[in-house]
Short mmCIF file of C-alpha atoms and ligand atoms in Angstrom, two decimals:
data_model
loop_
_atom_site.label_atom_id
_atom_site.label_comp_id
_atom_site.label_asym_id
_atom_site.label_seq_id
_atom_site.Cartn_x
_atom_site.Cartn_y
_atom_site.Cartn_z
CA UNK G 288 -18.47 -46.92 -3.93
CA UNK G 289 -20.50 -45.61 -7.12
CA UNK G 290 -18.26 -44.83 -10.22
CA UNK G 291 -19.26 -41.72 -10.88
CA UNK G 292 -17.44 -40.61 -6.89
CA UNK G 293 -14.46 -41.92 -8.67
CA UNK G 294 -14.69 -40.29 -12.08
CA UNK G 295 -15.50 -37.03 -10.66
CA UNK G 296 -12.32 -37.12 -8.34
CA UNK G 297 -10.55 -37.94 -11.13
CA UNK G 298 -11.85 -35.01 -13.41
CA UNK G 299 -11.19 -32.82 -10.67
CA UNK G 300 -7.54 -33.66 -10.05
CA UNK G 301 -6.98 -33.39 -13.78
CA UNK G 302 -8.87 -30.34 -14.12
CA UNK G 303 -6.75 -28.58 -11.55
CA UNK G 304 -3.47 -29.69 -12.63
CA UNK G 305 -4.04 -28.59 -16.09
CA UNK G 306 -5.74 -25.04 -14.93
CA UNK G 307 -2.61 -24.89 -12.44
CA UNK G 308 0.01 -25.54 -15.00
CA UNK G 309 -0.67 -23.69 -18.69
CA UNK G 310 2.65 -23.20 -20.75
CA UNK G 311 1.99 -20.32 -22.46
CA UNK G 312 3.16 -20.07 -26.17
CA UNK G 313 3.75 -16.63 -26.90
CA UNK G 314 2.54 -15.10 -30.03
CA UNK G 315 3.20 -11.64 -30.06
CA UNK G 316 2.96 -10.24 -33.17
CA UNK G 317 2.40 -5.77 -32.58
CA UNK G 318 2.54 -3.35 -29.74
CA UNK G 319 0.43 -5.61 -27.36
CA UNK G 320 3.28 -7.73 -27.47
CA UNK G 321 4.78 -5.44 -24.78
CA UNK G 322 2.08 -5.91 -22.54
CA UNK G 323 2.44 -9.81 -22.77
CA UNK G 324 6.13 -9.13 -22.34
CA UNK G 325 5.20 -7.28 -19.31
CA UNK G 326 3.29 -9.51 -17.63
CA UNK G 327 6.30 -12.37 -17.34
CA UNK G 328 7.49 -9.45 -15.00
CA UNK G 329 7.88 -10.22 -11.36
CA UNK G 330 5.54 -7.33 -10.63
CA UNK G 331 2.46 -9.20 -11.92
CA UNK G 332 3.90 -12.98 -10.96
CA UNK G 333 2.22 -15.67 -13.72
CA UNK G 334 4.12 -18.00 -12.33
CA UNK G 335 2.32 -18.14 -9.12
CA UNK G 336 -0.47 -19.71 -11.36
CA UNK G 337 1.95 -21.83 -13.23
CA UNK G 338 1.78 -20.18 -16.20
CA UNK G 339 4.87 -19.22 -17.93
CA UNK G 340 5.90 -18.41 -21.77
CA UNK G 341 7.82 -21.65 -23.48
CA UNK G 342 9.81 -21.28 -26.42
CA UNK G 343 8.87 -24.28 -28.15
CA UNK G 344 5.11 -25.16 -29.17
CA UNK G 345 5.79 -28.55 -28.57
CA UNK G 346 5.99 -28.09 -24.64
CA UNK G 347 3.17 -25.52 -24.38
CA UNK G 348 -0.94 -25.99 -23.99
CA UNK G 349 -1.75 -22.64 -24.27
CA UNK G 350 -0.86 -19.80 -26.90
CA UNK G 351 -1.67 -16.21 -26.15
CA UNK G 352 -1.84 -14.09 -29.19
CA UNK G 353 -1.23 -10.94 -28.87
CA UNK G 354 -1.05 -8.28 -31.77
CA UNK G 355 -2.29 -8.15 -35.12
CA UNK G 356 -2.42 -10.88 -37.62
CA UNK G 357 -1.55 -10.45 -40.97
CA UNK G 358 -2.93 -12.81 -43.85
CA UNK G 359 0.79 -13.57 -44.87
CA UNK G 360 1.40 -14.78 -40.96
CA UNK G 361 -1.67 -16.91 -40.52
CA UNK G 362 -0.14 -19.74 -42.16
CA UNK G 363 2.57 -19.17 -40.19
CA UNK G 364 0.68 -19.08 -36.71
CA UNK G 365 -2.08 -22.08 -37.59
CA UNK G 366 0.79 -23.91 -37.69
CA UNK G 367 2.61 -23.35 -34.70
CA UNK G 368 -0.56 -24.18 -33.01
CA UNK G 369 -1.23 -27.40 -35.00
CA UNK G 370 2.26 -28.39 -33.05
CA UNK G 371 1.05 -28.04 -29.53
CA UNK G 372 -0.19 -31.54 -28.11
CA UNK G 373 -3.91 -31.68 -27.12
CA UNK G 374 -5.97 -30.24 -25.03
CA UNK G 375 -4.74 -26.98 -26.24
CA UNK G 376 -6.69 -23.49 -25.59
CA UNK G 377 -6.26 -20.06 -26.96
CA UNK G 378 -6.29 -16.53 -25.72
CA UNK G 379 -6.81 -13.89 -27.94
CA UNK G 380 -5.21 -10.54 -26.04
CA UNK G 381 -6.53 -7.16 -27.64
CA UNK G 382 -8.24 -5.51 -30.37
CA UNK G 383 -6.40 -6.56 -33.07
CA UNK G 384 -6.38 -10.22 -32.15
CA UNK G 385 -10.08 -10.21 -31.30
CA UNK G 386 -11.33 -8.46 -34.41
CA UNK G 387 -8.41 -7.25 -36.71
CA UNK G 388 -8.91 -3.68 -34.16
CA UNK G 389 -8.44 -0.33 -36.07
CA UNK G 390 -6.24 -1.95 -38.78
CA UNK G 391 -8.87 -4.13 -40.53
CA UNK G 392 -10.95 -0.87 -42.06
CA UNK G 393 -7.55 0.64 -43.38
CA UNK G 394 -5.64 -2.26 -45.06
CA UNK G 395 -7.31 -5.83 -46.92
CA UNK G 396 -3.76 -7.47 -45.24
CA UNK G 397 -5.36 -7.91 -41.82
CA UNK G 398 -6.96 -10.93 -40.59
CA UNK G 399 -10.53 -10.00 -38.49
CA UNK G 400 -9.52 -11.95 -35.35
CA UNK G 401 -8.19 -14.55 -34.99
CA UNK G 402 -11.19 -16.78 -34.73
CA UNK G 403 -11.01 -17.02 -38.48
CA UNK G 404 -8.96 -19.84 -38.08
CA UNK G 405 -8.01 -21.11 -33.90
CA UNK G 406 -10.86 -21.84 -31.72
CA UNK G 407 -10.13 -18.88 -29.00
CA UNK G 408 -11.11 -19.82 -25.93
CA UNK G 409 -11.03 -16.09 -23.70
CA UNK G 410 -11.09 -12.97 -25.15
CA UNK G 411 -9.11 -10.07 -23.63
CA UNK G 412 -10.75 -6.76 -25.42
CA UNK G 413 -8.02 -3.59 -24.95
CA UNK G 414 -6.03 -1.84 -27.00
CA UNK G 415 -3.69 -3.13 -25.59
CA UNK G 416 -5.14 -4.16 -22.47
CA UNK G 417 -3.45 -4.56 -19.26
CA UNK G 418 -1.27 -7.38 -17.54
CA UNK G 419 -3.58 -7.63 -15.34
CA UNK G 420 -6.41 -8.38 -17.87
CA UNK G 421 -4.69 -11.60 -19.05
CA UNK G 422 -4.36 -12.72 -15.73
CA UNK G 423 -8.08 -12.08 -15.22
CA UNK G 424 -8.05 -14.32 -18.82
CA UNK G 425 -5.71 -17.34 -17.44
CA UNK G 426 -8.29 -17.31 -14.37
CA UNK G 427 -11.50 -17.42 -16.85
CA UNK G 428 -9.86 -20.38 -18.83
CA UNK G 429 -8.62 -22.02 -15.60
CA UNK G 430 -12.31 -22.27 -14.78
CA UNK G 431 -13.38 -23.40 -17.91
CA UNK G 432 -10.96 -25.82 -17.80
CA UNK G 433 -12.66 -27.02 -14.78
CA UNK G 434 -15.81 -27.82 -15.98
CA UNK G 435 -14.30 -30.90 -18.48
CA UNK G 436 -14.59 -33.89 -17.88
CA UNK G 437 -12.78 -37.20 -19.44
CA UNK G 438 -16.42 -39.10 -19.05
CA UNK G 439 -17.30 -40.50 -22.44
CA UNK G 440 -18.32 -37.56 -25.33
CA UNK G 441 -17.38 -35.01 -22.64
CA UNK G 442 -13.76 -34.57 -22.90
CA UNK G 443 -13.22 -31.20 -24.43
CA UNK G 444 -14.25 -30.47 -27.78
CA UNK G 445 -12.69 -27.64 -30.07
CA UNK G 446 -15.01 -25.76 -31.90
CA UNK G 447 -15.12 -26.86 -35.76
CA UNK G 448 -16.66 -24.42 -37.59
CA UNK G 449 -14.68 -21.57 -37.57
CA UNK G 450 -15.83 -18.78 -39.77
CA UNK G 451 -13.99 -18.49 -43.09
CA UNK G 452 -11.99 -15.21 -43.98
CA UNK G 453 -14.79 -12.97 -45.84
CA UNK G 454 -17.59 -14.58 -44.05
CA UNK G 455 -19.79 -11.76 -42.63
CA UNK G 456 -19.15 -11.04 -39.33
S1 SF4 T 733 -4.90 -3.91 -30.05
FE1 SF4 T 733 -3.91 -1.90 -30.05
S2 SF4 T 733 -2.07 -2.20 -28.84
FE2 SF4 T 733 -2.78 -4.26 -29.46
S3 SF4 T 733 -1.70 -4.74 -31.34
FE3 SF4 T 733 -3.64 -3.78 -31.90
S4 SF4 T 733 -3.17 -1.59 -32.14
FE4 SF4 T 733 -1.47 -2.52 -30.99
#
């Protein structure tokens, strides 16, 4: 039988249980916290996709962030995800976590996204934006997820240059 049959099988197994299982670390900083609170609701059901919040960055793969990001916090937030064990992948959930939303004109406290410094993987655009929308998000990631592969210089790569704060955007 040919490797590559083999490798591929293997990809695909550990695609799918990693799409099928993301431990979510929740990062809710503002009012779109409330949304990501919402969503661990029964009425929207994560947990049929395996996905559920975790307390502890050490046990999750995936942190949602959810609000706005002040300068003074970033510290704080880079390194909560520099705890999670690899592969790790990032959702950024609204406005404010997307592009410092309609905070970043009126105050120089306000980081422009969170891109400036964790490689987001989905953006979910809303102020706030809906339950539902994340879940469309964990399905978007699921399927990127999908497409890695642990074949030699496939496995997934994070992105490295992030843009530095004050770099035009
Ligand atoms: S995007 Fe809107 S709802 Fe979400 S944290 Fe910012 S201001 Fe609040």
């Amino acid at each position: 039988m040919p490797s590559g049959i083999i490798l591929s099988s293997v990809d695909a197994l550990i695609d799918w249980s990693r799409g099928h299982s993301l431990w979510a670390m929740p990062m809710g900083t503002a009012c779109c916290a409330m949304e990501l609170i919402a969503a661990s609701f029964s009425k929207f059901d994560f947990d049929r996709h395996g996905t559920f919040p975790r307390p502890d960055p050490r046990h999750t793969d995936l942190m949602i962030v959810a609000g706005t990001i002040t300068r003074k916090m970033q510290p704080a937030v880079k390194r909560l995800y520099e705890q999670m064990p690899d592969p790790k992948w990032v959702i950024a959930m609204g406005n404010c976590a997307v592009s410092g939303g309609i905070f970043y004109y009126d105050t120089y406290s306000v980081v422009r996204g969170v891109d400036e410094f964790l490689p987001v993987d989905v953006y979910v655009a809303g102020c706030p934006p809906r339950p539902e929308a994340l879940q469309d998000a964990v399905l978007q990631l699921r399927a990127k997820i999908g497409q890695e592969s642990i074949g030699p210089n496939t496995f997934y790569v994070r992105k490295q240059n992030l843009p530095q704060s004050g770099d035009p955007r």
